């Protein structure tokens, strides 16, 4: 074959290959961003959008395409999994969950800026805060760099959906599984939703054990105080700007499963977490005097309560739903209780231990408690739980020492 | 602009090639050279227009020095050489080493000078060396200064501007003069086919292998500095092995791309890698790894220092100085200096052993020992500081046992995948050998030995299909491609 024919054959084959890939992506349109889907949405595999690197590219496109949101949820994967903008607590006000897996505070701020830039009508931010995601820079291992959050164009994002390896594989799987009428959950408004509990069973134990045993966790002791200082300063700066812009912000320290609270105590970070909460409370007090009409409030749900004390392994009590997917992420039905508190909506009355107030509003107004009271009661709650659950305490200890 | 970027592959390269061949067809040889120079300035300015000015000024200073030297003899000729060298090394020292010097002084004194936070111009280490070699050869009478446009293209030629191969003026400037002359270079379709294939091989190495291995190494190196974290045996070997393979595929991939791109314009570049992982001694390793840097260090540093002409002791001293400076060239940090020192020690041990004993290890053992020594040294090279390097090295020697669990390092997947690719670099023929029928580089290429001797590229339906599959694979894996590792040096 001549060199000229070789080059001609190369281009012809390459173009044919790309055309096939593009056709696959458009026909399946697994992420619903092209509007060209030929397969019913109800037939998609369950984890299509739960990519191993998160779904920043998709979310950035969705945020840019959406219109009319008034509430924006910001946070890490706990927010992404657990706080549903379709919750009755929002009373029909349109919102979007911009939570991202493994998003640190630094990345959450980028997401917030991006969301506000694309929807000037946003008037309220629900900001899910986790101690674990607070002080780090933007991780380089995610797909952040490929997304519009990092300045990439939307065209690049759309091409990504047609030609990136993970998306092509997802589309191919979707195409194959659609033949078998797989019932699957999709995301809507940016929140991960489940038709059932798709990863319950043995997978729960595996995820829980591996995380607390340190195989996947990011922290094994106190974090850098300097990094925490820097993150606090950055958060204060951004909150000041939001207040000046007249945007309300609800800082929500998201629920933490009791075994994880015990884990924090045992690895010696409980005091650092308490210090972190105190500084958040002080920041909210201080910013009350800052110029602007935006309202700033702080809620603490990272404390012992019957809702977070359900066993991850055992079936939930009769008539109750499991609140935790595994020790890290809670389901939206627990998130609904959080949002009901934040939005001040009446909830169905609970009975027994669950009738105790779940989250606490931190501050000075009616119904609020001081941060000192909050911390003291949370600590006492964990002491009580430890005394009543010696086996569980030993179990967490054994996992840590693995 | 990255060679892997869509704007390079889909816009810059096709436009530059089209312009070049158009000018070549209408018989304007000097315009071809000018066109390539102009395209190369755009290529560089895409990253930073500000530093393009620096590079242009530096190019003019060097050209003026070379021309002034050519008309003079004696001390004034030497003065001009010193002037040119001072300029080049001064620019390099300011941009690359000023902050390193300040932070080092601050560390050992109470001066507490603030850092300057100077941005490093892309490719400065590479193009500075090329210009130094040019001035030294003009001074020694080994070369004569040519037209400004040829020199400008020698400095700016985009395929090798950012990270080499570090070319010698005598290798490329005659080709620049010849490449554009109508009729002298009739087979540009073959050049394009060979260049395209080499470009694709390089892209696959970089995007499909190096970038996919990078997270395995990063998971370990990024956390090695944490005080309470002990890197265990598995994690340490994963980090060391993954980084060794990543660096090889990243840099040799870049070199393949550079060689392929140059070939598209009818220019052959020198080989930069010759299967270094097959080396049975560290001396041989440096003859096969980053060959054009080794050549520069040998010809313009080691030999001027006296080489091996002044006795064994002086030879060892010269070797050590050369490798220490070679380490410092790679990066402004003490870990790089230590890495260079380790390479110097390896070379001293190698030479001393050869002088003292006739015993030689069996080749497979010698290859394995050389690779292990290289990997251990790369830990120092990659680590952000000495405590991180020590943490990983201690883990490699089993001093931390299983160590602290690290997220993403539990199944040994990174270790296994890296080991497979390492084995491939030891067993399979390299890019030049695969393309050897069409003289891909300046020097002749030896055929691989054994059953893989028959692996050779020719234009065919099968190779066209493989190349098409390669570009599709590159696009599939290209999302999230990182910069080439050697861009930082």
PDB file of C-alpha atoms in Angstrom, chain B residues 181-418:
ATOM      1  CA  UNK B 181      13.745  23.254  -1.684  1.00  0.00           C
ATOM      2  CA  UNK B 182      11.413  22.058  -4.374  1.00  0.00           C
ATOM      3  CA  UNK B 183      12.317  18.689  -5.865  1.00  0.00           C
ATOM      4  CA  UNK B 184      14.800  17.694  -3.193  1.00  0.00           C
ATOM      5  CA  UNK B 185      12.199  16.107  -1.034  1.00  0.00           C
ATOM      6  CA  UNK B 186       9.693  14.352  -3.245  1.00  0.00           C
ATOM      7  CA  UNK B 187       8.225  11.778  -0.860  1.00  0.00           C
ATOM      8  CA  UNK B 188       6.313  13.932   1.559  1.00  0.00           C
ATOM      9  CA  UNK B 189       3.445  11.433   1.632  1.00  0.00           C
ATOM     10  CA  UNK B 190       5.816   8.874   3.140  1.00  0.00           C
ATOM     11  CA  UNK B 191       7.186  11.466   5.563  1.00  0.00           C
ATOM     12  CA  UNK B 192       3.619  12.310   6.550  1.00  0.00           C
ATOM     13  CA  UNK B 193       2.692   8.645   7.013  1.00  0.00           C
ATOM     14  CA  UNK B 194       5.800   7.895   9.107  1.00  0.00           C
ATOM     15  CA  UNK B 195       5.385  11.111  11.101  1.00  0.00           C
ATOM     16  CA  UNK B 196       1.693  10.473  11.696  1.00  0.00           C
ATOM     17  CA  UNK B 197       2.364   6.941  12.930  1.00  0.00           C
ATOM     18  CA  UNK B 198       5.094   8.092  15.307  1.00  0.00           C
ATOM     19  CA  UNK B 199       2.823  10.862  16.559  1.00  0.00           C
ATOM     20  CA  UNK B 200       0.104   8.274  17.241  1.00  0.00           C
ATOM     21  CA  UNK B 201       2.520   5.943  19.043  1.00  0.00           C
ATOM     22  CA  UNK B 202       3.570   8.858  21.236  1.00  0.00           C
ATOM     23  CA  UNK B 203      -0.028   9.872  21.893  1.00  0.00           C
ATOM     24  CA  UNK B 204      -0.967   6.342  22.941  1.00  0.00           C
ATOM     25  CA  UNK B 205       2.060   6.201  25.261  1.00  0.00           C
ATOM     26  CA  UNK B 206       1.181   9.506  26.864  1.00  0.00           C
ATOM     27  CA  UNK B 207      -2.615   9.456  26.990  1.00  0.00           C
ATOM     28  CA  UNK B 208      -3.494   5.768  27.222  1.00  0.00           C
ATOM     29  CA  UNK B 209      -0.624   4.616  29.429  1.00  0.00           C
ATOM     30  CA  UNK B 210       1.252   7.377  31.288  1.00  0.00           C
ATOM     31  CA  UNK B 211      -1.841   9.387  32.222  1.00  0.00           C
ATOM     32  CA  UNK B 212      -3.705   6.279  33.329  1.00  0.00           C
ATOM     33  CA  UNK B 213      -0.825   5.208  35.584  1.00  0.00           C
ATOM     34  CA  UNK B 214      -0.324   8.675  37.057  1.00  0.00           C
ATOM     35  CA  UNK B 215      -3.076   8.360  39.711  1.00  0.00           C
ATOM     36  CA  UNK B 216      -1.528   5.142  41.035  1.00  0.00           C
ATOM     37  CA  UNK B 217       1.715   6.987  41.696  1.00  0.00           C
ATOM     38  CA  UNK B 218       0.030  10.172  42.919  1.00  0.00           C
ATOM     39  CA  UNK B 219      -2.042   8.311  45.513  1.00  0.00           C
ATOM     40  CA  UNK B 220       1.187   7.334  47.249  1.00  0.00           C
ATOM     41  CA  UNK B 221       3.460  10.321  46.640  1.00  0.00           C
ATOM     42  CA  UNK B 222       0.774  12.897  47.484  1.00  0.00           C
ATOM     43  CA  UNK B 223       0.321  11.450  50.956  1.00  0.00           C
ATOM     44  CA  UNK B 224       3.882  10.414  51.762  1.00  0.00           C
ATOM     45  CA  UNK B 225       4.554  13.748  53.470  1.00  0.00           C
ATOM     46  CA  UNK B 226       1.878  13.298  56.148  1.00  0.00           C
ATOM     47  CA  UNK B 227       3.609  12.975  59.488  1.00  0.00           C
ATOM     48  CA  UNK B 228       1.406  10.270  60.970  1.00  0.00           C
ATOM     49  CA  UNK B 229       1.229   8.181  57.827  1.00  0.00           C
ATOM     50  CA  UNK B 230       3.609   5.261  57.214  1.00  0.00           C
ATOM     51  CA  UNK B 231       3.798   4.030  53.648  1.00  0.00           C
ATOM     52  CA  UNK B 232       3.546   0.233  53.625  1.00  0.00           C
ATOM     53  CA  UNK B 233       5.323  -2.278  51.426  1.00  0.00           C
ATOM     54  CA  UNK B 234       2.601  -2.628  48.794  1.00  0.00           C
ATOM     55  CA  UNK B 235       1.864   1.088  48.572  1.00  0.00           C
ATOM     56  CA  UNK B 236       5.549   2.016  48.374  1.00  0.00           C
ATOM     57  CA  UNK B 237       6.228  -0.378  45.526  1.00  0.00           C
ATOM     58  CA  UNK B 238       3.084   0.718  43.763  1.00  0.00           C
ATOM     59  CA  UNK B 239       4.185   4.354  43.961  1.00  0.00           C
ATOM     60  CA  UNK B 240       7.745   3.682  42.835  1.00  0.00           C
ATOM     61  CA  UNK B 241       6.846   1.301  40.043  1.00  0.00           C
ATOM     62  CA  UNK B 242       3.904   3.321  38.738  1.00  0.00           C
ATOM     63  CA  UNK B 243       5.963   6.506  38.639  1.00  0.00           C
ATOM     64  CA  UNK B 244       8.903   4.822  36.881  1.00  0.00           C
ATOM     65  CA  UNK B 245       6.639   3.502  34.161  1.00  0.00           C
ATOM     66  CA  UNK B 246       4.617   6.723  33.982  1.00  0.00           C
ATOM     67  CA  UNK B 247       7.753   8.833  33.529  1.00  0.00           C
ATOM     68  CA  UNK B 248       9.099   6.557  30.817  1.00  0.00           C
ATOM     69  CA  UNK B 249       5.893   6.486  28.808  1.00  0.00           C
ATOM     70  CA  UNK B 250       5.269  10.195  29.355  1.00  0.00           C
ATOM     71  CA  UNK B 251       8.661  11.408  28.229  1.00  0.00           C
ATOM     72  CA  UNK B 252       9.397   8.802  25.575  1.00  0.00           C
ATOM     73  CA  UNK B 253       5.847   9.387  24.310  1.00  0.00           C
ATOM     74  CA  UNK B 254       6.565  13.107  24.068  1.00  0.00           C
ATOM     75  CA  UNK B 255       9.810  12.369  22.247  1.00  0.00           C
ATOM     76  CA  UNK B 256       8.018  10.079  19.762  1.00  0.00           C
ATOM     77  CA  UNK B 257       5.514  12.852  19.124  1.00  0.00           C
ATOM     78  CA  UNK B 258       8.273  15.403  18.599  1.00  0.00           C
ATOM     79  CA  UNK B 259      10.132  13.085  16.219  1.00  0.00           C
ATOM     80  CA  UNK B 260       6.912  12.297  14.356  1.00  0.00           C
ATOM     81  CA  UNK B 261       5.838  15.920  14.049  1.00  0.00           C
ATOM     82  CA  UNK B 262       9.252  16.969  12.756  1.00  0.00           C
ATOM     83  CA  UNK B 263       9.135  14.134  10.244  1.00  0.00           C
ATOM     84  CA  UNK B 264       5.852  15.472   8.872  1.00  0.00           C
ATOM     85  CA  UNK B 265       7.910  18.462   7.728  1.00  0.00           C
ATOM     86  CA  UNK B 266      10.653  16.223   6.388  1.00  0.00           C
ATOM     87  CA  UNK B 267      13.006  16.789   9.344  1.00  0.00           C
ATOM     88  CA  UNK B 268      14.624  13.898  11.204  1.00  0.00           C
ATOM     89  CA  UNK B 269      15.434  14.458  14.868  1.00  0.00           C
ATOM     90  CA  UNK B 270      17.875  12.469  17.010  1.00  0.00           C
ATOM     91  CA  UNK B 271      16.538   9.576  19.080  1.00  0.00           C
ATOM     92  CA  UNK B 272      15.925  10.400  22.740  1.00  0.00           C
ATOM     93  CA  UNK B 273      15.125   6.941  24.145  1.00  0.00           C
ATOM     94  CA  UNK B 274      16.388   3.537  23.171  1.00  0.00           C
ATOM     95  CA  UNK B 275      14.597   1.079  25.494  1.00  0.00           C
ATOM     96  CA  UNK B 276      16.480   2.222  28.611  1.00  0.00           C
ATOM     97  CA  UNK B 277      14.776  -0.419  30.761  1.00  0.00           C
ATOM     98  CA  UNK B 278      16.712  -3.083  28.851  1.00  0.00           C
ATOM     99  CA  UNK B 279      20.025  -1.688  30.154  1.00  0.00           C
ATOM    100  CA  UNK B 280      22.272  -4.024  32.095  1.00  0.00           C
ATOM    101  CA  UNK B 281      24.223  -1.223  33.816  1.00  0.00           C
ATOM    102  CA  UNK B 282      23.569   2.330  34.877  1.00  0.00           C
ATOM    103  CA  UNK B 283      26.210   3.537  32.401  1.00  0.00           C
ATOM    104  CA  UNK B 284      24.286   1.853  29.597  1.00  0.00           C
ATOM    105  CA  UNK B 285      21.052   3.237  31.040  1.00  0.00           C
ATOM    106  CA  UNK B 286      22.257   6.810  30.587  1.00  0.00           C
ATOM    107  CA  UNK B 287      23.246   5.982  27.018  1.00  0.00           C
ATOM    108  CA  UNK B 288      19.633   4.967  26.378  1.00  0.00           C
ATOM    109  CA  UNK B 289      17.638   7.406  28.596  1.00  0.00           C
ATOM    110  CA  UNK B 290      17.142  11.021  27.541  1.00  0.00           C
ATOM    111  CA  UNK B 291      20.007  10.480  25.123  1.00  0.00           C
ATOM    112  CA  UNK B 292      20.211  14.034  23.845  1.00  0.00           C
ATOM    113  CA  UNK B 293      20.593  15.407  27.384  1.00  0.00           C
ATOM    114  CA  UNK B 294      23.288  12.821  28.123  1.00  0.00           C
ATOM    115  CA  UNK B 295      25.046  13.880  24.930  1.00  0.00           C
ATOM    116  CA  UNK B 296      24.883  17.546  25.861  1.00  0.00           C
ATOM    117  CA  UNK B 297      26.164  16.920  29.380  1.00  0.00           C
ATOM    118  CA  UNK B 298      28.981  14.768  28.024  1.00  0.00           C
ATOM    119  CA  UNK B 299      30.079  17.127  25.235  1.00  0.00           C
ATOM    120  CA  UNK B 300      29.569  20.477  26.911  1.00  0.00           C
ATOM    121  CA  UNK B 301      30.223  19.717  30.581  1.00  0.00           C
ATOM    122  CA  UNK B 302      31.955  16.411  31.289  1.00  0.00           C
ATOM    123  CA  UNK B 303      34.554  16.624  28.505  1.00  0.00           C
ATOM    124  CA  UNK B 304      35.358  20.354  29.066  1.00  0.00           C
ATOM    125  CA  UNK B 305      35.834  19.506  32.771  1.00  0.00           C
ATOM    126  CA  UNK B 306      38.535  17.057  31.695  1.00  0.00           C
ATOM    127  CA  UNK B 307      36.430  13.940  31.157  1.00  0.00           C
ATOM    128  CA  UNK B 308      38.510  10.811  31.738  1.00  0.00           C
ATOM    129  CA  UNK B 309      41.736  12.381  30.513  1.00  0.00           C
ATOM    130  CA  UNK B 310      43.163  13.375  33.902  1.00  0.00           C
ATOM    131  CA  UNK B 311      43.184  10.177  35.917  1.00  0.00           C
ATOM    132  CA  UNK B 312      40.596   8.042  37.674  1.00  0.00           C
ATOM    133  CA  UNK B 313      40.015  10.326  40.642  1.00  0.00           C
ATOM    134  CA  UNK B 314      39.440  13.378  38.476  1.00  0.00           C
ATOM    135  CA  UNK B 315      37.222  11.341  36.196  1.00  0.00           C
ATOM    136  CA  UNK B 316      35.010  10.390  39.134  1.00  0.00           C
ATOM    137  CA  UNK B 317      34.902  13.974  40.332  1.00  0.00           C
ATOM    138  CA  UNK B 318      33.919  15.125  36.837  1.00  0.00           C
ATOM    139  CA  UNK B 319      31.222  12.477  36.665  1.00  0.00           C
ATOM    140  CA  UNK B 320      29.817  13.526  40.017  1.00  0.00           C
ATOM    141  CA  UNK B 321      29.827  17.246  39.118  1.00  0.00           C
ATOM    142  CA  UNK B 322      28.119  16.459  35.804  1.00  0.00           C
ATOM    143  CA  UNK B 323      25.376  14.384  37.407  1.00  0.00           C
ATOM    144  CA  UNK B 324      24.807  16.848  40.268  1.00  0.00           C
ATOM    145  CA  UNK B 325      24.365  19.655  37.748  1.00  0.00           C
ATOM    146  CA  UNK B 326      22.243  17.329  35.613  1.00  0.00           C
ATOM    147  CA  UNK B 327      20.025  16.805  38.653  1.00  0.00           C
ATOM    148  CA  UNK B 328      19.813  20.531  39.278  1.00  0.00           C
ATOM    149  CA  UNK B 329      18.923  21.057  35.617  1.00  0.00           C
ATOM    150  CA  UNK B 330      15.860  18.867  36.123  1.00  0.00           C
ATOM    151  CA  UNK B 331      14.487  21.040  38.882  1.00  0.00           C
ATOM    152  CA  UNK B 332      15.297  23.776  41.365  1.00  0.00           C
ATOM    153  CA  UNK B 333      15.167  21.679  44.500  1.00  0.00           C
ATOM    154  CA  UNK B 334      17.468  19.728  46.750  1.00  0.00           C
ATOM    155  CA  UNK B 335      15.672  16.469  45.970  1.00  0.00           C
ATOM    156  CA  UNK B 336      16.727  16.876  42.340  1.00  0.00           C
ATOM    157  CA  UNK B 337      20.308  17.551  43.381  1.00  0.00           C
ATOM    158  CA  UNK B 338      20.214  14.450  45.587  1.00  0.00           C
ATOM    159  CA  UNK B 339      18.805  12.455  42.682  1.00  0.00           C
ATOM    160  CA  UNK B 340      21.672  13.671  40.491  1.00  0.00           C
ATOM    161  CA  UNK B 341      24.101  12.751  43.276  1.00  0.00           C
ATOM    162  CA  UNK B 342      22.610   9.254  43.436  1.00  0.00           C
ATOM    163  CA  UNK B 343      23.072   8.864  39.690  1.00  0.00           C
ATOM    164  CA  UNK B 344      26.670  10.034  40.109  1.00  0.00           C
ATOM    165  CA  UNK B 345      27.247   7.455  42.842  1.00  0.00           C
ATOM    166  CA  UNK B 346      25.705   4.718  40.714  1.00  0.00           C
ATOM    167  CA  UNK B 347      27.998   5.639  37.832  1.00  0.00           C
ATOM    168  CA  UNK B 348      31.063   5.747  40.114  1.00  0.00           C
ATOM    169  CA  UNK B 349      30.179   2.320  41.505  1.00  0.00           C
ATOM    170  CA  UNK B 350      29.662   0.999  38.001  1.00  0.00           C
ATOM    171  CA  UNK B 351      33.000   2.307  36.729  1.00  0.00           C
ATOM    172  CA  UNK B 352      34.862   1.239  39.869  1.00  0.00           C
ATOM    173  CA  UNK B 353      33.452  -2.278  39.637  1.00  0.00           C
ATOM    174  CA  UNK B 354      34.466  -2.593  36.010  1.00  0.00           C
ATOM    175  CA  UNK B 355      37.970  -1.500  36.948  1.00  0.00           C
ATOM    176  CA  UNK B 356      38.280  -3.814  39.945  1.00  0.00           C
ATOM    177  CA  UNK B 357      36.616  -7.030  38.884  1.00  0.00           C
ATOM    178  CA  UNK B 358      35.998  -9.031  35.746  1.00  0.00           C
ATOM    179  CA  UNK B 359      32.893 -10.629  37.281  1.00  0.00           C
ATOM    180  CA  UNK B 360      29.669  -9.705  35.544  1.00  0.00           C
ATOM    181  CA  UNK B 361      26.165 -10.547  36.685  1.00  0.00           C
ATOM    182  CA  UNK B 362      24.034 -12.621  34.314  1.00  0.00           C
ATOM    183  CA  UNK B 363      22.183 -10.202  32.038  1.00  0.00           C
ATOM    184  CA  UNK B 364      18.660 -10.683  33.471  1.00  0.00           C
ATOM    185  CA  UNK B 365      19.980 -10.036  36.977  1.00  0.00           C
ATOM    186  CA  UNK B 366      21.982  -7.029  35.817  1.00  0.00           C
ATOM    187  CA  UNK B 367      18.891  -5.593  34.087  1.00  0.00           C
ATOM    188  CA  UNK B 368      16.788  -6.141  37.215  1.00  0.00           C
ATOM    189  CA  UNK B 369      19.413  -4.578  39.490  1.00  0.00           C
ATOM    190  CA  UNK B 370      19.764  -1.550  37.205  1.00  0.00           C
ATOM    191  CA  UNK B 371      15.990  -1.088  37.133  1.00  0.00           C
ATOM    192  CA  UNK B 372      15.707  -1.361  40.914  1.00  0.00           C
ATOM    193  CA  UNK B 373      18.459   1.212  41.420  1.00  0.00           C
ATOM    194  CA  UNK B 374      16.777   3.526  38.924  1.00  0.00           C
ATOM    195  CA  UNK B 375      13.354   3.143  40.579  1.00  0.00           C
ATOM    196  CA  UNK B 376      14.754   3.813  44.051  1.00  0.00           C
ATOM    197  CA  UNK B 377      16.422   6.997  42.800  1.00  0.00           C
ATOM    198  CA  UNK B 378      13.214   8.113  41.097  1.00  0.00           C
ATOM    199  CA  UNK B 379      11.475   8.065  44.472  1.00  0.00           C
ATOM    200  CA  UNK B 380      13.792  10.907  45.519  1.00  0.00           C
ATOM    201  CA  UNK B 381      13.189  12.591  42.160  1.00  0.00           C
ATOM    202  CA  UNK B 382       9.381  12.490  42.434  1.00  0.00           C
ATOM    203  CA  UNK B 383       8.942  13.089  46.164  1.00  0.00           C
ATOM    204  CA  UNK B 384       8.117  16.625  47.239  1.00  0.00           C
ATOM    205  CA  UNK B 385      10.706  16.528  50.031  1.00  0.00           C
ATOM    206  CA  UNK B 386      13.213  14.236  51.705  1.00  0.00           C
ATOM    207  CA  UNK B 387      10.857  13.075  54.451  1.00  0.00           C
ATOM    208  CA  UNK B 388       8.349  11.894  51.832  1.00  0.00           C
ATOM    209  CA  UNK B 389      11.117  10.111  49.936  1.00  0.00           C
ATOM    210  CA  UNK B 390      12.378   8.470  53.118  1.00  0.00           C
ATOM    211  CA  UNK B 391       8.858   7.384  54.011  1.00  0.00           C
ATOM    212  CA  UNK B 392       8.432   5.621  50.664  1.00  0.00           C
ATOM    213  CA  UNK B 393      11.937   4.147  50.557  1.00  0.00           C
ATOM    214  CA  UNK B 394      11.483   2.770  54.079  1.00  0.00           C
ATOM    215  CA  UNK B 395       8.204   1.258  52.908  1.00  0.00           C
ATOM    216  CA  UNK B 396       9.935  -0.336  49.903  1.00  0.00           C
ATOM    217  CA  UNK B 397      12.420  -2.002  52.244  1.00  0.00           C
ATOM    218  CA  UNK B 398       9.556  -3.302  54.394  1.00  0.00           C
ATOM    219  CA  UNK B 399      10.415  -1.152  57.417  1.00  0.00           C
ATOM    220  CA  UNK B 400       6.800  -0.068  57.829  1.00  0.00           C
ATOM    221  CA  UNK B 401       5.248  -3.493  57.292  1.00  0.00           C
ATOM    222  CA  UNK B 402       1.776  -3.134  55.830  1.00  0.00           C
ATOM    223  CA  UNK B 403       1.847   0.558  56.818  1.00  0.00           C
ATOM    224  CA  UNK B 404      -1.078   2.954  57.147  1.00  0.00           C
ATOM    225  CA  UNK B 405      -3.926   2.117  54.777  1.00  0.00           C
ATOM    226  CA  UNK B 406      -4.166   4.595  51.913  1.00  0.00           C
ATOM    227  CA  UNK B 407      -7.314   5.240  49.939  1.00  0.00           C
ATOM    228  CA  UNK B 408      -7.140   3.524  46.570  1.00  0.00           C
ATOM    229  CA  UNK B 409      -4.140   1.318  47.389  1.00  0.00           C
ATOM    230  CA  UNK B 410      -5.601  -1.915  48.615  1.00  0.00           C
ATOM    231  CA  UNK B 411      -5.860  -4.457  45.881  1.00  0.00           C
ATOM    232  CA  UNK B 412      -2.439  -4.079  44.328  1.00  0.00           C
ATOM    233  CA  UNK B 413      -4.055  -3.197  40.984  1.00  0.00           C
ATOM    234  CA  UNK B 414      -1.660  -0.309  40.438  1.00  0.00           C
ATOM    235  CA  UNK B 415       1.296  -2.534  41.180  1.00  0.00           C
ATOM    236  CA  UNK B 416       0.167  -5.263  38.789  1.00  0.00           C
ATOM    237  CA  UNK B 417      -0.723  -2.903  35.955  1.00  0.00           C
ATOM    238  CA  UNK B 418       2.550  -1.004  36.338  1.00  0.00           C
TER     239      UNK B 418
END
